[in-house]
PDB file of C-alpha atoms in Angstrom:
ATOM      1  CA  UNK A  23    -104.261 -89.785  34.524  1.00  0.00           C
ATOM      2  CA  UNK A  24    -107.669 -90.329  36.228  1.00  0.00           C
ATOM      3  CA  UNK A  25    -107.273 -93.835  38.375  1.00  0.00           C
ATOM      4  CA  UNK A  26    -111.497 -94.074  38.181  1.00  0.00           C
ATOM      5  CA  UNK A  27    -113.847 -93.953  35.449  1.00  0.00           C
ATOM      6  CA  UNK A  28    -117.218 -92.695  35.798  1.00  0.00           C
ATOM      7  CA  UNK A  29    -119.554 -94.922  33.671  1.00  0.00           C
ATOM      8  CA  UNK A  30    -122.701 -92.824  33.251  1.00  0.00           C
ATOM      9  CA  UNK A  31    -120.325 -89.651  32.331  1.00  0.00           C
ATOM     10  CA  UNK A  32    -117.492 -90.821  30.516  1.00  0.00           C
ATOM     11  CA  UNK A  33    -118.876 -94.025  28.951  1.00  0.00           C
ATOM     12  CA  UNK A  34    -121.210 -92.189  26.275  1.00  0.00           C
ATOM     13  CA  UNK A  35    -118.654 -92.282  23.294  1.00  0.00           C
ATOM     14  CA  UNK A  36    -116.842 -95.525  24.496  1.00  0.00           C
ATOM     15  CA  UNK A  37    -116.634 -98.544  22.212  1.00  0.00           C
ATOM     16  CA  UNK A  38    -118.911-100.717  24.680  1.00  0.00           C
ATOM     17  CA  UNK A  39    -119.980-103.189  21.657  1.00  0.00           C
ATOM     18  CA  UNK A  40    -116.254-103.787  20.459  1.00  0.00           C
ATOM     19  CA  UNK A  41    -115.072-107.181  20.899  1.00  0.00           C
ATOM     20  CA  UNK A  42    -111.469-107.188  22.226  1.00  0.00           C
ATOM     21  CA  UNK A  43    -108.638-109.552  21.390  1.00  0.00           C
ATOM     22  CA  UNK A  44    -105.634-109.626  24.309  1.00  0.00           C
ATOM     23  CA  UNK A  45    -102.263-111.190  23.218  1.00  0.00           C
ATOM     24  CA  UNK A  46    -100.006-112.342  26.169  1.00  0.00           C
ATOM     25  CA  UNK A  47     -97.031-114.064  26.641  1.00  0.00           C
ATOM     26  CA  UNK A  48     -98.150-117.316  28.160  1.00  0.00           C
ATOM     27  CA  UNK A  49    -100.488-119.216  30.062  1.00  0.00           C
ATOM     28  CA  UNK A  50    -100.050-118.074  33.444  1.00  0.00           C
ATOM     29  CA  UNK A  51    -100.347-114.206  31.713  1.00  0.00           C
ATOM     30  CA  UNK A  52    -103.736-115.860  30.570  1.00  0.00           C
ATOM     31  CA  UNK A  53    -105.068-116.943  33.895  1.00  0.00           C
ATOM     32  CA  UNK A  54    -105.063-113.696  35.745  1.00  0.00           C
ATOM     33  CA  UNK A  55    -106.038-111.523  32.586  1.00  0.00           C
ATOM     34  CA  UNK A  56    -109.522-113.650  32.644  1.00  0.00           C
ATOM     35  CA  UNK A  57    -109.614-113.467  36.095  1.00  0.00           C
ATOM     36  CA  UNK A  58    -109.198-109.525  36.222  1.00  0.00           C
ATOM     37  CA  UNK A  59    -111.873-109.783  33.095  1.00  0.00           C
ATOM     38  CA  UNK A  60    -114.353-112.086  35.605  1.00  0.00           C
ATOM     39  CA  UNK A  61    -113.368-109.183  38.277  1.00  0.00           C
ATOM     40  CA  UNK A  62    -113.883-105.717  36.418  1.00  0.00           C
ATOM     41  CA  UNK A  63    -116.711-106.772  33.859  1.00  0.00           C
ATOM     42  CA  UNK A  64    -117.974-103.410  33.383  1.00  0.00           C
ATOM     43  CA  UNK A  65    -114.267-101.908  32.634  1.00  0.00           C
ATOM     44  CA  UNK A  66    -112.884-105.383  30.916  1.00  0.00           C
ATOM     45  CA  UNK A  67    -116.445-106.613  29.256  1.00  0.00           C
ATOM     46  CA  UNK A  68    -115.597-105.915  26.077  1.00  0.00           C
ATOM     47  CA  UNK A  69    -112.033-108.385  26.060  1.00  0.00           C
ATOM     48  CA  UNK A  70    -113.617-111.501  24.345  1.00  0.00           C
ATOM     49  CA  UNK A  71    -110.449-113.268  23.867  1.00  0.00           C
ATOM     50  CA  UNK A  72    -107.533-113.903  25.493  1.00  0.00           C
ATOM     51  CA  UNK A  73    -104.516-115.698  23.268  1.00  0.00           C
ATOM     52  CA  UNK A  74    -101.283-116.793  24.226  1.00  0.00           C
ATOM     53  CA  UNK A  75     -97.535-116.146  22.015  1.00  0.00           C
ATOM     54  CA  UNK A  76     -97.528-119.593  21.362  1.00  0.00           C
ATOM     55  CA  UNK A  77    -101.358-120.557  20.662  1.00  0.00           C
ATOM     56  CA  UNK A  78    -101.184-118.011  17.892  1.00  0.00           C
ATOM     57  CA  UNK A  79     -98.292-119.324  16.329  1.00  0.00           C
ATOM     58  CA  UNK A  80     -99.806-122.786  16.321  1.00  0.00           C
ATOM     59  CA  UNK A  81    -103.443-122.200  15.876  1.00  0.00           C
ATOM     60  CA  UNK A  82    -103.049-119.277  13.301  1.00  0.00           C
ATOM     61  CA  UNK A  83    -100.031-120.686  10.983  1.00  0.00           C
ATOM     62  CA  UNK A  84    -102.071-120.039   7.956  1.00  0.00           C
ATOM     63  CA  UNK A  85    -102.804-117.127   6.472  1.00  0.00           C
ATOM     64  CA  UNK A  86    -106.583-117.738   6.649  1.00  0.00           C
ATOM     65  CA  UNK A  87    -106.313-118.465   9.925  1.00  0.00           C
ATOM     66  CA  UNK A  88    -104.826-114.891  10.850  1.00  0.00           C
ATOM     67  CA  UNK A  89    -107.571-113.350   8.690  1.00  0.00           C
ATOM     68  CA  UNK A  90    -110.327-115.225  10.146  1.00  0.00           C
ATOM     69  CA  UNK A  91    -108.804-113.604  13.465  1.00  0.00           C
ATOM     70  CA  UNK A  92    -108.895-110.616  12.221  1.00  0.00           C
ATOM     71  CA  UNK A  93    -112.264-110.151  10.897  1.00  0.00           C
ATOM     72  CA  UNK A  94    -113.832-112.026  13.999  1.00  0.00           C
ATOM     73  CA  UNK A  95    -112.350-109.037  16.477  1.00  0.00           C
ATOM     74  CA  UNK A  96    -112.414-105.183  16.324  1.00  0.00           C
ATOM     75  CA  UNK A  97    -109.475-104.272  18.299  1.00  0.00           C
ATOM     76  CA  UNK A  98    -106.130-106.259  19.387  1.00  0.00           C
ATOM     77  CA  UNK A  99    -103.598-105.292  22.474  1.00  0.00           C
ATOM     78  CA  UNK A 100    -100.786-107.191  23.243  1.00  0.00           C
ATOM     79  CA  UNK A 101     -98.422-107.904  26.113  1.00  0.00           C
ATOM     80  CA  UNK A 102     -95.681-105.063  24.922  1.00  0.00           C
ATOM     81  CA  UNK A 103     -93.512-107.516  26.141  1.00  0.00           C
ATOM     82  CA  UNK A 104     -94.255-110.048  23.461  1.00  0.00           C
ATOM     83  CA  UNK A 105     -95.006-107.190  20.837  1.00  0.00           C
ATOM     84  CA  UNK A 106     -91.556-107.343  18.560  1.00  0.00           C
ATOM     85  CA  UNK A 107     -93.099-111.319  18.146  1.00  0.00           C
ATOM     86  CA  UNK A 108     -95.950-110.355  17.016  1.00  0.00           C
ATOM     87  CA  UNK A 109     -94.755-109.299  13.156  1.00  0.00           C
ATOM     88  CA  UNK A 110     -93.781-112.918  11.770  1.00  0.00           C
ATOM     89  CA  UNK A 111     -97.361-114.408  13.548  1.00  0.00           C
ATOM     90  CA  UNK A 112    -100.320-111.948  12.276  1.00  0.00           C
ATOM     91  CA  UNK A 113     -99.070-111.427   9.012  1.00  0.00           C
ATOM     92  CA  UNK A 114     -99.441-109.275   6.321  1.00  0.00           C
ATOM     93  CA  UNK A 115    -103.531-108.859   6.878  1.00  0.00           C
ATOM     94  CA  UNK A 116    -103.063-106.948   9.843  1.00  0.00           C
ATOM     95  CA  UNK A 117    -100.811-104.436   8.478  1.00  0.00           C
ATOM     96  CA  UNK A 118    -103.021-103.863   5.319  1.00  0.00           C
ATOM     97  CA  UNK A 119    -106.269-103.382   7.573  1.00  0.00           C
ATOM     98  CA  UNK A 120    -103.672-101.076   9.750  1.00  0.00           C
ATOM     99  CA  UNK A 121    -104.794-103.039  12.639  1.00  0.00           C
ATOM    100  CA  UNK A 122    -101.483-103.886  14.707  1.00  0.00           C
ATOM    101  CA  UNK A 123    -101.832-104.974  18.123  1.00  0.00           C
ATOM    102  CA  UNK A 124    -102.238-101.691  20.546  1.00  0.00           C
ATOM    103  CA  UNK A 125     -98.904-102.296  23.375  1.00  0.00           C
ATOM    104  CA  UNK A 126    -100.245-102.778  26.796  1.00  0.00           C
ATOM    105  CA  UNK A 127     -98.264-102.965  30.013  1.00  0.00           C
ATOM    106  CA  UNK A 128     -99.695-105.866  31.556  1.00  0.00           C
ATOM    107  CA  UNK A 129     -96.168-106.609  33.865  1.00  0.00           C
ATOM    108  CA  UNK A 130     -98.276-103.732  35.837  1.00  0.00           C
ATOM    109  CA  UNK A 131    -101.556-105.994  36.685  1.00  0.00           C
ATOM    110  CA  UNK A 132    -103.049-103.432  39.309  1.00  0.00           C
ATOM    111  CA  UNK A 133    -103.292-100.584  36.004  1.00  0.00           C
ATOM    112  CA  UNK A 134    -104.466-103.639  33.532  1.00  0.00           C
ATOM    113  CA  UNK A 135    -108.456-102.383  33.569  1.00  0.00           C
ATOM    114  CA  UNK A 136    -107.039 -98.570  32.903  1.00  0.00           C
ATOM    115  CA  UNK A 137    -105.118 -99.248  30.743  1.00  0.00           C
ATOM    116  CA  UNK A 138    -107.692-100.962  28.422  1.00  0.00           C
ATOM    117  CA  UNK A 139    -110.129 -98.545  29.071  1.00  0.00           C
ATOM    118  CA  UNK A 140    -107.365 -95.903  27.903  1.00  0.00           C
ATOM    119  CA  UNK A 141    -106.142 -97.828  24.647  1.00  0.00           C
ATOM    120  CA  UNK A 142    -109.952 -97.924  23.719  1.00  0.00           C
ATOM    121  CA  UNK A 143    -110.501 -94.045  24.052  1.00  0.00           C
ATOM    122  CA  UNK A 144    -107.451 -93.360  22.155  1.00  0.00           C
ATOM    123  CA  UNK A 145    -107.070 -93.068  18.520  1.00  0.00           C
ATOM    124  CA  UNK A 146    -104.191 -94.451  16.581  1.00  0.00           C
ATOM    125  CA  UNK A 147    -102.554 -92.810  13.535  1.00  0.00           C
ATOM    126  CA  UNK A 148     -99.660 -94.892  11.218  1.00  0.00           C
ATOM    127  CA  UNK A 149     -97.866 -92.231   9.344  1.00  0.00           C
ATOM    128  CA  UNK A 150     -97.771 -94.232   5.583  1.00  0.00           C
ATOM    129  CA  UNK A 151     -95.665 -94.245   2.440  1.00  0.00           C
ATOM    130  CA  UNK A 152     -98.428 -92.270   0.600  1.00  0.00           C
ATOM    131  CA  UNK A 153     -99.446 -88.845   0.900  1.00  0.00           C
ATOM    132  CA  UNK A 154    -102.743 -89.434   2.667  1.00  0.00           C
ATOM    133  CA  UNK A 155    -103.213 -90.260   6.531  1.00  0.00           C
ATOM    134  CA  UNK A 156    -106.073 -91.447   7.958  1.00  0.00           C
ATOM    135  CA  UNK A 157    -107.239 -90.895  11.943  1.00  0.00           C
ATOM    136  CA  UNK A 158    -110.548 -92.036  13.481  1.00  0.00           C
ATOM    137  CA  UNK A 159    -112.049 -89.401  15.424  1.00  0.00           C
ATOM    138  CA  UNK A 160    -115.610 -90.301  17.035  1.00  0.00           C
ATOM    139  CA  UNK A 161    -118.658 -91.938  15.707  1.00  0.00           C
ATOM    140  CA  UNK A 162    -121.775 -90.309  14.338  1.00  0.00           C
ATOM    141  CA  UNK A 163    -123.852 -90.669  17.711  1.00  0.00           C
ATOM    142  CA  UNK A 164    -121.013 -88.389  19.766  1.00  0.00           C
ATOM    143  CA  UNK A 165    -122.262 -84.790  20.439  1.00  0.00           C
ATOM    144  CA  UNK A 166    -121.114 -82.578  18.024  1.00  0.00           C
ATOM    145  CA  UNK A 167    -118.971 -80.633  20.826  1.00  0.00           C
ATOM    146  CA  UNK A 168    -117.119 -83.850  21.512  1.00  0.00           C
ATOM    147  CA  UNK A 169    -116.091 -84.591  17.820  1.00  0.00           C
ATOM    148  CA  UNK A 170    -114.958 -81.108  17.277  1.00  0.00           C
ATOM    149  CA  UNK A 171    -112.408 -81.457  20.668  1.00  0.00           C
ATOM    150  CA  UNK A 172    -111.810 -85.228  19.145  1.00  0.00           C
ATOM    151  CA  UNK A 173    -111.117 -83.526  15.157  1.00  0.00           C
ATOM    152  CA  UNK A 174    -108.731 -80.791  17.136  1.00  0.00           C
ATOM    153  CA  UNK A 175    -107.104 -83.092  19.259  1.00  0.00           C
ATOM    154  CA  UNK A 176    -106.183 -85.498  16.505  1.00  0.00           C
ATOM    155  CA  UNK A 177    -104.849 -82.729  14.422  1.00  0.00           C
ATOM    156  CA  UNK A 178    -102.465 -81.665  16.521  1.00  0.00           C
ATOM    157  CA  UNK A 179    -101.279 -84.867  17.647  1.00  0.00           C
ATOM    158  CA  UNK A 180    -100.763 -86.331  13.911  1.00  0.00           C
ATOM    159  CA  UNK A 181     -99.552 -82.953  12.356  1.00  0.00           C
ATOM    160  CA  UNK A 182     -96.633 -83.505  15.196  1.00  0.00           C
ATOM    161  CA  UNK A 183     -95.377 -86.692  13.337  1.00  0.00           C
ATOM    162  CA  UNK A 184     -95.228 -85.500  10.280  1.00  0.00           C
ATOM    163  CA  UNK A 185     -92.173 -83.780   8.877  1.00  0.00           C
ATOM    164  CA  UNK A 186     -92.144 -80.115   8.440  1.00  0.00           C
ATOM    165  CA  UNK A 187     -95.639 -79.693  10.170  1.00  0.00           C
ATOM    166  CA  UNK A 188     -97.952 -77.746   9.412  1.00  0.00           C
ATOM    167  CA  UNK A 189     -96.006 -76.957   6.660  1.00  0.00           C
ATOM    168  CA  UNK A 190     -96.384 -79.935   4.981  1.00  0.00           C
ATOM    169  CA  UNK A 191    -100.079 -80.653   5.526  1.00  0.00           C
ATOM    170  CA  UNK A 192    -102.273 -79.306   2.292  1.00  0.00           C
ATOM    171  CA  UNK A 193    -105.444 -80.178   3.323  1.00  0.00           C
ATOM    172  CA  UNK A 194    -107.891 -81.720   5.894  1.00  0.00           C
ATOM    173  CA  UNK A 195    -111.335 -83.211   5.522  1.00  0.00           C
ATOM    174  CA  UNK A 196    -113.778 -85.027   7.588  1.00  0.00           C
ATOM    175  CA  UNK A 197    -115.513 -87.943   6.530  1.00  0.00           C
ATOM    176  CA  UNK A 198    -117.875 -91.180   7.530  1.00  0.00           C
ATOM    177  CA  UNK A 199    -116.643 -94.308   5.620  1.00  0.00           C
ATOM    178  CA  UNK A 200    -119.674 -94.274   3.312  1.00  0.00           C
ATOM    179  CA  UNK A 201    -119.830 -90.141   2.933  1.00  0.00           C
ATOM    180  CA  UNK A 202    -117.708 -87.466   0.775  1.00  0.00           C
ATOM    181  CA  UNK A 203    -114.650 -86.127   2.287  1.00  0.00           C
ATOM    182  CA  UNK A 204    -115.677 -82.330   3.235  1.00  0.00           C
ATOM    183  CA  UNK A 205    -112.759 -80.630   2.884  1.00  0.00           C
ATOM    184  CA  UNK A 206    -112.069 -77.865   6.345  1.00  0.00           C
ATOM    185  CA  UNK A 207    -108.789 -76.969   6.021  1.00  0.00           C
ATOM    186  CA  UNK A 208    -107.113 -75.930   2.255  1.00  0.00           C
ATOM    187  CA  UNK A 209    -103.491 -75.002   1.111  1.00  0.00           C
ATOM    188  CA  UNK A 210    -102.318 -73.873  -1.932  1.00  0.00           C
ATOM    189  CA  UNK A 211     -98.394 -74.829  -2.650  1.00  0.00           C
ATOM    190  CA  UNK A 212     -97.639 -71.311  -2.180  1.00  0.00           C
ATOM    191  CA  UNK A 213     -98.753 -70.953   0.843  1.00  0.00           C
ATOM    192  CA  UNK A 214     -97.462 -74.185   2.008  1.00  0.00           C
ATOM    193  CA  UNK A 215     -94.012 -72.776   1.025  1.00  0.00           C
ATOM    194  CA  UNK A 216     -94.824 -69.474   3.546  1.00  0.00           C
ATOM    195  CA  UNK A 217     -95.852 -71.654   6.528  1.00  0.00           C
ATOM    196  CA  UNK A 218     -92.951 -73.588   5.897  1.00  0.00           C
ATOM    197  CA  UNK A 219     -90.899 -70.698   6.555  1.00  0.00           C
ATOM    198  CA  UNK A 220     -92.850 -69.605   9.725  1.00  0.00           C
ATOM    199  CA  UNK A 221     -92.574 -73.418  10.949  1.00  0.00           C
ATOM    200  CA  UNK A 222     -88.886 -72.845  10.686  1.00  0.00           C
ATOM    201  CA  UNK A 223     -89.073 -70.005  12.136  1.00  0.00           C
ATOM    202  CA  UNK A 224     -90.939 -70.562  15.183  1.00  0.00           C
ATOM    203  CA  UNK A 225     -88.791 -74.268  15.587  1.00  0.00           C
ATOM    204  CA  UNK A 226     -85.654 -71.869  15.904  1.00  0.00           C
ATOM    205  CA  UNK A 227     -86.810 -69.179  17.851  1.00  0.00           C
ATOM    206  CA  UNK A 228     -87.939 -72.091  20.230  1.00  0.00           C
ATOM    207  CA  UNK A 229     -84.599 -73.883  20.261  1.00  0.00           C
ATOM    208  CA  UNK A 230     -82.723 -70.378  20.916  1.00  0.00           C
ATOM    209  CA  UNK A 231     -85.068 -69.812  23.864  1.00  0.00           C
ATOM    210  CA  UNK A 232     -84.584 -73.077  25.337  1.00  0.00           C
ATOM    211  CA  UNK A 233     -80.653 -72.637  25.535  1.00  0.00           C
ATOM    212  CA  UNK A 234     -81.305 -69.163  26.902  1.00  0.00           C
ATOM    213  CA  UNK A 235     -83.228 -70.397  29.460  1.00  0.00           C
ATOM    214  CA  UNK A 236     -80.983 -73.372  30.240  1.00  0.00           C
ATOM    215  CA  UNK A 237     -78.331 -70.874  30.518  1.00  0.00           C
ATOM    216  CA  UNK A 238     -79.813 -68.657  33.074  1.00  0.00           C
ATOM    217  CA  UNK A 239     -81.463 -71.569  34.677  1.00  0.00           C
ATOM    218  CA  UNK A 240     -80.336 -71.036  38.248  1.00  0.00           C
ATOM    219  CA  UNK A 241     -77.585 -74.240  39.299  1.00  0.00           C
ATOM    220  CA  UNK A 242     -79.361 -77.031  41.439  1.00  0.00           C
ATOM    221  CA  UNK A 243     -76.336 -77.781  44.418  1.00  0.00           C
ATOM    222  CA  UNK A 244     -75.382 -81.056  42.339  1.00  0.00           C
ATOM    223  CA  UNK A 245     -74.261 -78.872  39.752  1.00  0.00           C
ATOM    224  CA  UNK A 246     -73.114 -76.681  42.114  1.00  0.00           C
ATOM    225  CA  UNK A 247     -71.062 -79.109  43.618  1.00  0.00           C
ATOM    226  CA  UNK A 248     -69.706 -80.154  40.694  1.00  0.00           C
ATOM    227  CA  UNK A 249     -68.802 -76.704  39.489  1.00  0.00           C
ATOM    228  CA  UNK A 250     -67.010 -76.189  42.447  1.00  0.00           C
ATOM    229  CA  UNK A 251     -64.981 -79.496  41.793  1.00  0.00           C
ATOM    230  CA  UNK A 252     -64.176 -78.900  38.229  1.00  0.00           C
ATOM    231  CA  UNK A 253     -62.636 -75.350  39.640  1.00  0.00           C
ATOM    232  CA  UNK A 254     -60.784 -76.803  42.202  1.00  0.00           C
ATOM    233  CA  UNK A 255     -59.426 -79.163  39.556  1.00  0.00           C
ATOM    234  CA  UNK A 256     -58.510 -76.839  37.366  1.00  0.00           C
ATOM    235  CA  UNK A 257     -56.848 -74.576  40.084  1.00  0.00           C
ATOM    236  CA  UNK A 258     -54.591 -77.827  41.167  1.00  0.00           C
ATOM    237  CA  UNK A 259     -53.628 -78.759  37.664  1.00  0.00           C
ATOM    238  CA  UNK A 260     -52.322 -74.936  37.415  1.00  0.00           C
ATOM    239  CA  UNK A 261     -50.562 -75.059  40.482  1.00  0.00           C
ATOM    240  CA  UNK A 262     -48.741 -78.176  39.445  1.00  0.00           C
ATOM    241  CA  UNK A 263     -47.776 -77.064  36.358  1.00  0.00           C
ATOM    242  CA  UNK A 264     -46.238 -74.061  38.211  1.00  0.00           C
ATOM    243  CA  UNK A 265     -44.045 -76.001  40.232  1.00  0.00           C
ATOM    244  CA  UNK A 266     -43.154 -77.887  37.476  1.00  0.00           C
ATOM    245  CA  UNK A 267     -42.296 -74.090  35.524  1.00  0.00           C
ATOM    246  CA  UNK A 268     -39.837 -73.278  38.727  1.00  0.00           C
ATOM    247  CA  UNK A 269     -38.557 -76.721  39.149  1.00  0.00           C
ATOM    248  CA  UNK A 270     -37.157 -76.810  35.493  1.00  0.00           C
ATOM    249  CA  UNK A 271     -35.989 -72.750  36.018  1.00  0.00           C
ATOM    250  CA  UNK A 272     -34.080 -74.477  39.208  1.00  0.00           C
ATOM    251  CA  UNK A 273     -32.371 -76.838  37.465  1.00  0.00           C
ATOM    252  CA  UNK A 274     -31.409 -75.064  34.077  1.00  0.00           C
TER     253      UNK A 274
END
């Protein structure tokens, strides 16, 4: 993880105009996150907002309320502390729009402007019901290079959550929200049904290789150690048992 950010080469593609929403868990949370904002303005300038647990639950009851905070900010984090909260309080318009609050260690204050910067550069993908998932990649002023590493990255990262893999993935497209999806990637069911069997495959060839190497994997001196007690163990119990043998040969 880098601990600086260079703003002339790394802030080209970042979401500089987004207007940020931070949920915490109370007011003293609040009074240091706008002081770090005050602080860092050129990391932090885009957090417009800063709400507290229990301002949201009295200020946005209704559900207008939690849609008018919706629409009126383009990205939320929240104090991952407060997150399992959060459900009850947004409501149901956040998880239409797909727009749950992004978790955000803020118990680590020194890593606070990081970690927003990092939460913005990220992409988010919620694996749905349906048979169609959706993953920003870039916008259309990114160099082309950059999208293409963004498209790639976000393949492999989403194709990991879904079940069977690559094996269950029939086709990819790119699109802008107001263009036609231009299909890249196509599988018939057939062929679906062959990389299937390859995903398999390679899954078990992996799994075999890991045990092989965790078998010949040489012992660390804890496990040594405890090798060594587990044989001296077993060594007493069959010298006991033994002298138990004679004893009862003794006596008969």
């Amino acid at each position: 993880q880098k601990e600086r950010v260079d703003r002339d080469d790394e802030m080209e593609d970042y979401l500089e105009e987004a207007e940020l929403c931070v949920v915490v868990k109370d007011d003293e949370t609040k009074e240091w996150v706008q002081g770090m904002v005050d602080r860092f303005p050129v990391h932090l300038g885009s957090v417009k907002k800063v709400l507290t647990l229990d301002s949201l639950r009295r200020k946005h009851r209704e559900y207008k309320d939690q849609r008018e905070l919706l629409r009126r900010y383009d990205f939320f984090l929240a104090d991952d502390r407060v997150l399992p909260m959060l459900g009850k309080h947004l409501g149901k318009a956040f998880f239409k729009a797909k727009r749950q609050p992004v978790p955000i260690a803020l118990s680590r204050k020194k890593y606070f402007p990081f970690n927003v910067m990092q939460a913005l550069r990220a992409t988010y993908v919620v694996i749905p019901k349906g048979t169609c998932v959706n993953v920003k990649v870039g916008n259309t002023g990114m160099p082309p290079k950059r999208l293409a590493e963004n498209v790639r990255a976000a393949l492999s990262g989403t194709v990991d959550q879904i079940p069977r893999g690559w094996g269950n993935v029939r086709s990819v497209s790119v699109k802008t929200p107001g263009s036609a999806a231009l299909p890249v990637y196509s599988k018939t069911p057939e062929e679906l049904s062959e990389i299937a069997k390859m995903v398999g495959a390679v899954t078990a060839e992996r799994a075999r290789n890991k045990e092989e190497e965790e078998e010949n994997e040489p012992l660390s001196n804890t496990q040594k150690r405890e090798e060594h007690l587990r044989k001296r163990a077993r060594e007493e119990a069959a010298a006991d048992k033994g002298k138990r043998d004679a004893k009862g040969g003794n006596e008969e």
